[in-house]
PDB file of N, CA and C in Angstrom:
ATOM      1  N   MET A   1    -121.597  11.844-222.820  1.00 45.00           N
ATOM      2  CA  MET A   1    -120.971  12.101-221.893  1.00 45.00           C
ATOM      3  C   MET A   1    -121.723  12.361-220.574  1.00 45.00           C
ATOM      4  N   SER A   2    -121.736  11.601-219.863  1.00 45.00           N
ATOM      5  CA  SER A   2    -122.556  12.108-218.519  1.00 45.00           C
ATOM      6  C   SER A   2    -122.615  11.724-217.364  1.00 45.00           C
ATOM      7  N   ASP A   3    -123.212  11.747-216.515  1.00 53.00           N
ATOM      8  CA  ASP A   3    -122.444  11.362-215.377  1.00 53.00           C
ATOM      9  C   ASP A   3    -121.503  12.239-214.862  1.00 53.00           C
ATOM     10  N   SER A   4    -121.708  13.582-214.247  1.00 55.00           N
ATOM     11  CA  SER A   4    -119.994  14.374-214.107  1.00 55.00           C
ATOM     12  C   SER A   4    -120.319  14.760-212.620  1.00 55.00           C
ATOM     13  N   ASP A   5    -119.309  14.269-211.852  1.00 66.00           N
ATOM     14  CA  ASP A   5    -119.075  14.862-210.791  1.00 66.00           C
ATOM     15  C   ASP A   5    -117.762  15.583-210.530  1.00 66.00           C
ATOM     16  N   GLN A   6    -117.039  17.173-209.655  1.00 62.00           N
ATOM     17  CA  GLN A   6    -116.335  17.047-209.504  1.00 62.00           C
ATOM     18  C   GLN A   6    -115.709  17.450-208.147  1.00 62.00           C
ATOM     19  N   THR A   7    -114.769  17.251-207.795  1.00 61.00           N
ATOM     20  CA  THR A   7    -114.378  17.601-206.333  1.00 61.00           C
ATOM     21  C   THR A   7    -113.020  18.004-206.390  1.00 61.00           C
ATOM     22  N   THR A   8    -112.402  18.282-205.031  1.00 56.00           N
ATOM     23  CA  THR A   8    -111.240  18.496-205.074  1.00 56.00           C
ATOM     24  C   THR A   8    -110.739  17.694-203.771  1.00 56.00           C
ATOM     25  N   ASP A   9    -108.979  17.339-204.076  1.00 52.00           N
ATOM     26  CA  ASP A   9    -108.467  15.910-202.957  1.00 52.00           C
ATOM     27  C   ASP A   9    -107.675  17.027-201.865  1.00 52.00           C
ATOM     28  N   THR A  10    -107.435  16.243-200.825  1.00 52.00           N
ATOM     29  CA  THR A  10    -106.527  16.921-199.931  1.00 52.00           C
ATOM     30  C   THR A  10    -105.614  17.882-200.041  1.00 52.00           C
ATOM     31  N   HIS A  11    -104.761  17.833-201.629  1.00 56.00           N
ATOM     32  CA  HIS A  11    -103.779  18.157-201.833  1.00 56.00           C
ATOM     33  C   HIS A  11    -104.317  19.785-202.879  1.00 56.00           C
ATOM     34  N   GLY A  12    -105.487  19.506-202.940  1.00 66.00           N
ATOM     35  CA  GLY A  12    -106.035  20.986-203.835  1.00 66.00           C
ATOM     36  C   GLY A  12    -106.070  20.446-204.986  1.00 66.00           C
ATOM     37  N   GLU A  13    -106.027  19.092-205.540  1.00 74.00           N
ATOM     38  CA  GLU A  13    -105.711  18.784-206.907  1.00 74.00           C
ATOM     39  C   GLU A  13    -107.536  19.103-207.137  1.00 74.00           C
ATOM     40  N   GLU A  14    -107.916  19.468-208.545  1.00 87.00           N
ATOM     41  CA  GLU A  14    -109.181  19.198-209.179  1.00 87.00           C
ATOM     42  C   GLU A  14    -109.190  17.970-209.690  1.00 87.00           C
ATOM     43  N   ILE A  15    -110.536  17.210-209.047  1.00 95.00           N
ATOM     44  CA  ILE A  15    -110.714  15.892-209.861  1.00 95.00           C
ATOM     45  C   ILE A  15    -111.939  15.837-210.212  1.00 95.00           C
ATOM     46  N   VAL A  16    -112.399  15.456-211.634  1.00 97.00           N
ATOM     47  CA  VAL A  16    -113.415  15.493-212.328  1.00 97.00           C
ATOM     48  C   VAL A  16    -113.770  13.778-212.555  1.00 97.00           C
ATOM     49  N   ASP A  17    -115.162  13.405-211.976  1.00 97.00           N
ATOM     50  CA  ASP A  17    -115.272  11.754-212.610  1.00 97.00           C
ATOM     51  C   ASP A  17    -116.463  11.795-213.781  1.00 97.00           C
ATOM     52  N   ARG A  18    -116.429  11.315-214.636  1.00 97.00           N
ATOM     53  CA  ARG A  18    -116.821  11.268-215.852  1.00 97.00           C
ATOM     54  C   ARG A  18    -117.461   9.868-216.535  1.00 97.00           C
ATOM     55  N   ARG A  19    -118.401   9.559-217.064  1.00 95.00           N
ATOM     56  CA  ARG A  19    -118.452   7.898-217.742  1.00 95.00           C
ATOM     57  C   ARG A  19    -118.839   8.167-219.348  1.00 95.00           C
ATOM     58  N   LEU A  20    -117.993   7.381-219.552  1.00 92.00           N
ATOM     59  CA  LEU A  20    -118.042   7.360-221.246  1.00 92.00           C
ATOM     60  C   LEU A  20    -119.237   6.971-222.077  1.00 92.00           C
ATOM     61  N   ASP A  21    -119.843   7.706-222.993  1.00 91.00           N
ATOM     62  CA  ASP A  21    -120.785   6.919-223.662  1.00 91.00           C
ATOM     63  C   ASP A  21    -120.634   5.884-224.357  1.00 91.00           C
ATOM     64  N   PRO A  22    -121.199   4.473-223.996  1.00 83.00           N
ATOM     65  CA  PRO A  22    -121.081   3.543-224.962  1.00 83.00           C
ATOM     66  C   PRO A  22    -121.352   2.994-225.860  1.00 83.00           C
ATOM     67  N   ASP A  23    -122.363   3.887-226.543  1.00 85.00           N
ATOM     68  CA  ASP A  23    -122.920   4.041-227.738  1.00 85.00           C
ATOM     69  C   ASP A  23    -122.044   4.717-229.090  1.00 85.00           C
ATOM     70  N   ARG A  24    -120.875   5.699-228.429  1.00 86.00           N
ATOM     71  CA  ARG A  24    -120.182   6.369-229.409  1.00 86.00           C
ATOM     72  C   ARG A  24    -119.074   5.401-229.581  1.00 86.00           C
ATOM     73  N   GLU A  25    -118.323   5.418-230.996  1.00 79.00           N
ATOM     74  CA  GLU A  25    -117.720   4.688-231.419  1.00 79.00           C
ATOM     75  C   GLU A  25    -115.967   4.846-230.684  1.00 79.00           C
ATOM     76  N   ASN A  26    -115.474   6.256-230.675  1.00 85.00           N
ATOM     77  CA  ASN A  26    -114.602   6.706-230.423  1.00 85.00           C
ATOM     78  C   ASN A  26    -114.189   7.108-228.956  1.00 85.00           C
ATOM     79  N   PRO A  27    -113.714   6.069-227.686  1.00 89.00           N
ATOM     80  CA  PRO A  27    -113.649   6.720-226.716  1.00 89.00           C
ATOM     81  C   PRO A  27    -112.259   7.908-226.470  1.00 89.00           C
ATOM     82  N   GLY A  28    -111.340   7.602-227.601  1.00 89.00           N
ATOM     83  CA  GLY A  28    -110.680   9.000-227.311  1.00 89.00           C
ATOM     84  C   GLY A  28    -110.871   9.891-227.421  1.00 89.00           C
ATOM     85  N   VAL A  29    -111.907  10.577-228.876  1.00 90.00           N
ATOM     86  CA  VAL A  29    -112.489  11.514-228.977  1.00 90.00           C
ATOM     87  C   VAL A  29    -113.465  12.267-227.685  1.00 90.00           C
ATOM     88  N   GLN A  30    -113.945  11.181-227.059  1.00 93.00           N
ATOM     89  CA  GLN A  30    -114.818  11.494-225.999  1.00 93.00           C
ATOM     90  C   GLN A  30    -113.578  12.316-224.607  1.00 93.00           C
ATOM     91  N   ILE A  31    -112.645  11.764-224.530  1.00 94.00           N
ATOM     92  CA  ILE A  31    -111.591  12.313-223.504  1.00 94.00           C
ATOM     93  C   ILE A  31    -111.069  13.175-224.249  1.00 94.00           C
ATOM     94  N   ALA A  32    -110.838  13.826-225.259  1.00 93.00           N
ATOM     95  CA  ALA A  32    -110.535  14.892-225.600  1.00 93.00           C
ATOM     96  C   ALA A  32    -111.605  16.053-225.469  1.00 93.00           C
ATOM     97  N   GLU A  33    -112.773  15.609-225.590  1.00 95.00           N
ATOM     98  CA  GLU A  33    -113.943  16.943-225.573  1.00 95.00           C
ATOM     99  C   GLU A  33    -114.054  16.938-224.230  1.00 95.00           C
ATOM    100  N   ILE A  34    -114.035  16.365-223.438  1.00 96.00           N
ATOM    101  CA  ILE A  34    -114.065  16.319-221.981  1.00 96.00           C
ATOM    102  C   ILE A  34    -112.773  17.275-221.634  1.00 96.00           C
ATOM    103  N   VAL A  35    -111.579  16.892-221.773  1.00 96.00           N
ATOM    104  CA  VAL A  35    -110.366  17.690-221.570  1.00 96.00           C
ATOM    105  C   VAL A  35    -110.513  19.476-222.185  1.00 96.00           C
ATOM    106  N   ALA A  36    -111.336  19.346-223.306  1.00 97.00           N
ATOM    107  CA  ALA A  36    -111.321  20.644-224.019  1.00 97.00           C
ATOM    108  C   ALA A  36    -112.482  21.421-223.181  1.00 97.00           C
ATOM    109  N   GLU A  37    -113.425  20.632-222.466  1.00 96.00           N
ATOM    110  CA  GLU A  37    -114.407  21.490-222.367  1.00 96.00           C
ATOM    111  C   GLU A  37    -113.944  21.877-220.616  1.00 96.00           C
ATOM    112  N   LEU A  38    -113.085  21.110-219.747  1.00 96.00           N
ATOM    113  CA  LEU A  38    -112.391  21.249-218.476  1.00 96.00           C
ATOM    114  C   LEU A  38    -111.729  22.556-218.707  1.00 96.00           C
ATOM    115  N   GLU A  39    -110.733  22.572-220.149  1.00 95.00           N
ATOM    116  CA  GLU A  39    -109.778  23.450-220.336  1.00 95.00           C
ATOM    117  C   GLU A  39    -110.606  25.436-220.884  1.00 95.00           C
ATOM    118  N   GLY A  40    -111.785  24.748-221.385  1.00 96.00           N
ATOM    119  CA  GLY A  40    -112.334  25.896-222.282  1.00 96.00           C
ATOM    120  C   GLY A  40    -111.801  26.229-223.329  1.00 96.00           C
ATOM    121  N   GLU A  41    -111.007  25.082-223.932  1.00 96.00           N
ATOM    122  CA  GLU A  41    -110.586  25.270-225.537  1.00 96.00           C
ATOM    123  C   GLU A  41    -111.729  23.988-226.350  1.00 96.00           C
ATOM    124  N   ASP A  42    -111.310  24.487-227.553  1.00 96.00           N
ATOM    125  CA  ASP A  42    -111.957  23.426-228.672  1.00 96.00           C
ATOM    126  C   ASP A  42    -111.376  22.402-228.847  1.00 96.00           C
ATOM    127  N   PRO A  43    -111.872  21.058-228.634  1.00 92.00           N
ATOM    128  CA  PRO A  43    -110.950  19.979-229.062  1.00 92.00           C
ATOM    129  C   PRO A  43    -110.112  19.911-230.136  1.00 92.00           C
ATOM    130  N   ALA A  44    -110.451  20.852-231.232  1.00 93.00           N
ATOM    131  CA  ALA A  44    -109.337  20.978-232.782  1.00 93.00           C
ATOM    132  C   ALA A  44    -107.948  21.183-232.220  1.00 93.00           C
ATOM    133  N   ASP A  45    -108.013  22.132-231.015  1.00 94.00           N
ATOM    134  CA  ASP A  45    -106.870  23.016-230.490  1.00 94.00           C
ATOM    135  C   ASP A  45    -105.860  21.881-229.792  1.00 94.00           C
ATOM    136  N   LEU A  46    -106.313  20.819-229.041  1.00 93.00           N
ATOM    137  CA  LEU A  46    -105.442  20.156-228.326  1.00 93.00           C
ATOM    138  C   LEU A  46    -104.393  19.401-229.198  1.00 93.00           C
ATOM    139  N   THR A  47    -103.589  18.707-228.360  1.00 90.00           N
ATOM    140  CA  THR A  47    -102.657  17.775-229.079  1.00 90.00           C
ATOM    141  C   THR A  47    -103.299  16.461-229.660  1.00 90.00           C
ATOM    142  N   THR A  48    -103.173  15.760-230.334  1.00 87.00           N
ATOM    143  CA  THR A  48    -103.704  14.463-230.649  1.00 87.00           C
ATOM    144  C   THR A  48    -103.433  13.362-229.500  1.00 87.00           C
ATOM    145  N   MET A  49    -104.714  12.430-229.339  1.00 82.00           N
ATOM    146  CA  MET A  49    -104.155  11.518-228.101  1.00 82.00           C
ATOM    147  C   MET A  49    -103.545  10.748-228.838  1.00 82.00           C
ATOM    148  N   TYR A  50    -103.391  10.253-230.072  1.00 78.00           N
ATOM    149  CA  TYR A  50    -103.291   8.671-230.729  1.00 78.00           C
ATOM    150  C   TYR A  50    -101.533   8.927-230.478  1.00 78.00           C
ATOM    151  N   GLY A  51    -101.128  10.090-230.324  1.00 76.00           N
ATOM    152  CA  GLY A  51     -99.740   9.961-230.037  1.00 76.00           C
ATOM    153  C   GLY A  51     -99.491   9.457-228.774  1.00 76.00           C
ATOM    154  N   CYS A  52    -100.167  10.495-227.790  1.00 77.00           N
ATOM    155  CA  CYS A  52    -100.271   9.703-226.224  1.00 77.00           C
ATOM    156  C   CYS A  52    -100.413   8.355-225.801  1.00 77.00           C
ATOM    157  N   ILE A  53    -100.936   7.802-226.314  1.00 82.00           N
ATOM    158  CA  ILE A  53    -101.629   6.362-225.994  1.00 82.00           C
ATOM    159  C   ILE A  53    -101.635   5.412-227.190  1.00 82.00           C
ATOM    160  N   ASP A  54    -101.439   5.676-228.097  1.00 71.00           N
ATOM    161  CA  ASP A  54    -101.372   5.114-229.450  1.00 71.00           C
ATOM    162  C   ASP A  54    -102.614   3.903-229.708  1.00 71.00           C
ATOM    163  N   GLY A  55    -103.716   4.606-229.523  1.00 78.00           N
ATOM    164  CA  GLY A  55    -104.931   3.565-230.144  1.00 78.00           C
ATOM    165  C   GLY A  55    -105.332   2.627-229.010  1.00 78.00           C
ATOM    166  N   VAL A  56    -104.498   2.680-227.827  1.00 82.00           N
ATOM    167  CA  VAL A  56    -104.788   1.407-226.560  1.00 82.00           C
ATOM    168  C   VAL A  56    -106.420   1.803-225.922  1.00 82.00           C
ATOM    169  N   ILE A  57    -106.374   2.983-226.214  1.00 83.00           N
ATOM    170  CA  ILE A  57    -108.097   3.078-225.456  1.00 83.00           C
ATOM    171  C   ILE A  57    -109.159   2.797-226.813  1.00 83.00           C
ATOM    172  N   GLU A  58    -108.948   2.737-227.921  1.00 81.00           N
ATOM    173  CA  GLU A  58    -110.027   2.289-228.772  1.00 81.00           C
ATOM    174  C   GLU A  58    -110.145   0.986-228.584  1.00 81.00           C
ATOM    175  N   HIS A  59    -108.873   0.307-228.899  1.00 78.00           N
ATOM    176  CA  HIS A  59    -108.748  -1.292-228.588  1.00 78.00           C
ATOM    177  C   HIS A  59    -109.383  -2.011-227.246  1.00 78.00           C
ATOM    178  N   VAL A  60    -109.159  -1.304-226.595  1.00 76.00           N
ATOM    179  CA  VAL A  60    -109.919  -1.941-224.863  1.00 76.00           C
ATOM    180  C   VAL A  60    -111.249  -2.001-225.301  1.00 76.00           C
ATOM    181  N   PHE A  61    -111.892  -0.681-225.563  1.00 76.00           N
ATOM    182  CA  PHE A  61    -113.137  -0.650-225.900  1.00 76.00           C
ATOM    183  C   PHE A  61    -114.076  -1.626-226.952  1.00 76.00           C
ATOM    184  N   SER A  62    -113.445  -2.023-228.105  1.00 74.00           N
ATOM    185  CA  SER A  62    -113.911  -2.295-229.083  1.00 74.00           C
ATOM    186  C   SER A  62    -113.733  -3.937-229.080  1.00 74.00           C
ATOM    187  N   ASP A  63    -112.436  -4.523-228.388  1.00 71.00           N
ATOM    188  CA  ASP A  63    -112.561  -5.911-228.018  1.00 71.00           C
ATOM    189  C   ASP A  63    -112.399  -5.840-226.557  1.00 71.00           C
ATOM    190  N   PRO A  64    -112.887  -5.524-225.310  1.00 69.00           N
ATOM    191  CA  PRO A  64    -112.713  -5.636-224.300  1.00 69.00           C
ATOM    192  C   PRO A  64    -112.487  -7.032-223.525  1.00 69.00           C
ATOM    193  N   PRO A  65    -111.878  -6.982-222.695  1.00 69.00           N
ATOM    194  CA  PRO A  65    -111.315  -8.118-221.792  1.00 69.00           C
ATOM    195  C   PRO A  65    -112.519  -8.732-220.833  1.00 69.00           C
ATOM    196  N   SER A  66    -113.004  -9.976-220.288  1.00 77.00           N
ATOM    197  CA  SER A  66    -113.857 -10.503-219.254  1.00 77.00           C
ATOM    198  C   SER A  66    -113.844  -9.130-218.268  1.00 77.00           C
ATOM    199  N   GLN A  67    -114.730  -8.935-217.400  1.00 74.00           N
ATOM    200  CA  GLN A  67    -115.139  -8.274-216.565  1.00 74.00           C
ATOM    201  C   GLN A  67    -114.109  -8.440-215.196  1.00 74.00           C
ATOM    202  N   GLU A  68    -113.777  -9.534-215.216  1.00 76.00           N
ATOM    203  CA  GLU A  68    -113.107 -10.467-213.930  1.00 76.00           C
ATOM    204  C   GLU A  68    -111.180  -9.466-214.314  1.00 76.00           C
ATOM    205  N   ALA A  69    -110.967  -8.973-215.656  1.00 75.00           N
ATOM    206  CA  ALA A  69    -109.951  -8.553-215.888  1.00 75.00           C
ATOM    207  C   ALA A  69    -109.316  -7.436-214.795  1.00 75.00           C
ATOM    208  N   GLN A  70    -110.551  -6.440-214.634  1.00 79.00           N
ATOM    209  CA  GLN A  70    -110.877  -5.412-214.135  1.00 79.00           C
ATOM    210  C   GLN A  70    -109.659  -4.338-214.461  1.00 79.00           C
ATOM    211  N   LEU A  71    -109.805  -4.448-215.910  1.00 84.00           N
ATOM    212  CA  LEU A  71    -108.675  -3.265-216.319  1.00 84.00           C
ATOM    213  C   LEU A  71    -108.744  -1.898-216.550  1.00 84.00           C
ATOM    214  N   VAL A  72    -107.426  -1.549-216.232  1.00 89.00           N
ATOM    215  CA  VAL A  72    -107.889   0.142-215.946  1.00 89.00           C
ATOM    216  C   VAL A  72    -106.439   0.565-216.474  1.00 89.00           C
ATOM    217  N   VAL A  73    -106.657   1.556-217.595  1.00 91.00           N
ATOM    218  CA  VAL A  73    -105.636   2.764-218.249  1.00 91.00           C
ATOM    219  C   VAL A  73    -105.522   3.791-217.455  1.00 91.00           C
ATOM    220  N   GLU A  74    -104.400   3.991-217.579  1.00 94.00           N
ATOM    221  CA  GLU A  74    -103.851   5.403-216.756  1.00 94.00           C
ATOM    222  C   GLU A  74    -102.653   6.153-217.542  1.00 94.00           C
ATOM    223  N   PHE A  75    -103.327   7.558-218.165  1.00 94.00           N
ATOM    224  CA  PHE A  75    -101.854   8.260-218.916  1.00 94.00           C
ATOM    225  C   PHE A  75    -102.048   9.496-218.202  1.00 94.00           C
ATOM    226  N   THR A  76    -101.220  10.754-218.764  1.00 94.00           N
ATOM    227  CA  THR A  76    -101.461  11.708-218.611  1.00 94.00           C
ATOM    228  C   THR A  76    -101.137  12.335-220.128  1.00 94.00           C
ATOM    229  N   TYR A  77    -102.211  12.994-220.285  1.00 94.00           N
ATOM    230  CA  TYR A  77    -102.928  14.291-221.315  1.00 94.00           C
ATOM    231  C   TYR A  77    -103.159  15.400-221.054  1.00 94.00           C
ATOM    232  N   GLU A  78    -102.679  16.556-221.629  1.00 94.00           N
ATOM    233  CA  GLU A  78    -102.409  18.007-221.460  1.00 94.00           C
ATOM    234  C   GLU A  78    -103.080  18.414-220.085  1.00 94.00           C
ATOM    235  N   GLY A  79    -101.945  17.964-219.370  1.00 95.00           N
ATOM    236  CA  GLY A  79    -102.069  18.469-218.145  1.00 95.00           C
ATOM    237  C   GLY A  79    -103.019  17.686-217.135  1.00 95.00           C
ATOM    238  N   TYR A  80    -103.825  16.606-217.614  1.00 96.00           N
ATOM    239  CA  TYR A  80    -104.438  15.749-216.424  1.00 96.00           C
ATOM    240  C   TYR A  80    -103.814  14.083-216.720  1.00 96.00           C
ATOM    241  N   ARG A  81    -103.977  13.922-215.148  1.00 97.00           N
ATOM    242  CA  ARG A  81    -103.606  12.111-215.205  1.00 97.00           C
ATOM    243  C   ARG A  81    -104.986  11.905-215.213  1.00 97.00           C
ATOM    244  N   ILE A  82    -105.275  10.907-216.236  1.00 96.00           N
ATOM    245  CA  ILE A  82    -106.399  10.128-216.648  1.00 96.00           C
ATOM    246  C   ILE A  82    -106.617   8.626-216.312  1.00 96.00           C
ATOM    247  N   THR A  83    -107.544   8.409-215.755  1.00 97.00           N
ATOM    248  CA  THR A  83    -108.052   7.013-215.306  1.00 97.00           C
ATOM    249  C   THR A  83    -109.171   6.268-215.928  1.00 97.00           C
ATOM    250  N   ILE A  84    -108.929   5.630-216.726  1.00 93.00           N
ATOM    251  CA  ILE A  84    -109.960   4.937-217.296  1.00 93.00           C
ATOM    252  C   ILE A  84    -110.158   3.270-216.846  1.00 93.00           C
ATOM    253  N   GLU A  85    -111.430   2.985-216.637  1.00 91.00           N
ATOM    254  CA  GLU A  85    -111.801   1.878-216.002  1.00 91.00           C
ATOM    255  C   GLU A  85    -112.565   1.147-216.827  1.00 91.00           C
ATOM    256  N   GLN A  86    -112.616   0.008-216.955  1.00 86.00           N
ATOM    257  CA  GLN A  86    -113.272  -0.821-217.827  1.00 86.00           C
ATOM    258  C   GLN A  86    -114.858  -0.764-218.177  1.00 86.00           C
ATOM    259  N   ASP A  87    -115.567  -0.318-216.911  1.00 87.00           N
ATOM    260  CA  ASP A  87    -116.525   0.175-217.107  1.00 87.00           C
ATOM    261  C   ASP A  87    -116.997   1.336-217.978  1.00 87.00           C
ATOM    262  N   GLY A  88    -116.085   2.031-218.310  1.00 89.00           N
ATOM    263  CA  GLY A  88    -116.391   3.048-219.094  1.00 89.00           C
ATOM    264  C   GLY A  88    -116.078   4.404-217.690  1.00 89.00           C
ATOM    265  N   SER A  89    -116.295   4.107-216.476  1.00 93.00           N
ATOM    266  CA  SER A  89    -115.701   5.342-216.029  1.00 93.00           C
ATOM    267  C   SER A  89    -114.519   5.849-215.874  1.00 93.00           C
ATOM    268  N   VAL A  90    -114.189   7.365-216.023  1.00 96.00           N
ATOM    269  CA  VAL A  90    -112.818   8.072-216.226  1.00 96.00           C
ATOM    270  C   VAL A  90    -113.009   8.824-214.996  1.00 96.00           C
ATOM    271  N   ARG A  91    -111.604   9.410-214.797  1.00 98.00           N
ATOM    272  CA  ARG A  91    -111.281  10.210-213.157  1.00 98.00           C
ATOM    273  C   ARG A  91    -110.158  10.908-214.280  1.00 98.00           C
ATOM    274  N   PHE A  92    -110.453  12.225-214.418  1.00 98.00           N
ATOM    275  CA  PHE A  92    -109.550  13.519-214.587  1.00 98.00           C
ATOM    276  C   PHE A  92    -108.882  14.126-213.253  1.00 98.00           C
ATOM    277  N   VAL A  93    -107.477  14.022-213.406  1.00 97.00           N
ATOM    278  CA  VAL A  93    -107.155  15.233-211.954  1.00 97.00           C
ATOM    279  C   VAL A  93    -106.004  16.294-213.188  1.00 97.00           C
ATOM    280  N   LYS A  94    -106.168  16.899-212.303  1.00 95.00           N
ATOM    281  CA  LYS A  94    -105.355  18.029-212.883  1.00 95.00           C
ATOM    282  C   LYS A  94    -104.263  18.126-212.249  1.00 95.00           C
ATOM    283  N   VAL A  95    -102.960  17.974-213.064  1.00 92.00           N
ATOM    284  CA  VAL A  95    -101.377  17.929-212.785  1.00 92.00           C
ATOM    285  C   VAL A  95    -100.669  18.725-212.789  1.00 92.00           C
ATOM    286  N   GLY A  96    -101.097  19.713-213.900  1.00 70.00           N
ATOM    287  CA  GLY A  96    -100.037  20.299-214.233  1.00 70.00           C
ATOM    288  C   GLY A  96    -100.935  21.547-214.903  1.00 70.00           C
TER     289      GLY A  96
END
């Protein structure tokens, strides 16, 4: 995980931008690790992401559509609205 940037929007919500490591196999694990880091928790203490998003993230990155699709996956997990773009950039907005 690299390229981290943290800001606050006009509503006072915390926004963190990261980029997933394309050399790692499981992007869902990377997302859980980032959320755990943001919350100061151990990733093992978080609820499983699979039940939240059913492996969609892994499928998108293991067999990605063409770049023209500009695929975006958005979901809520552990109090964060998470937006993942096809290029591996991820935005975490604290909502809870």
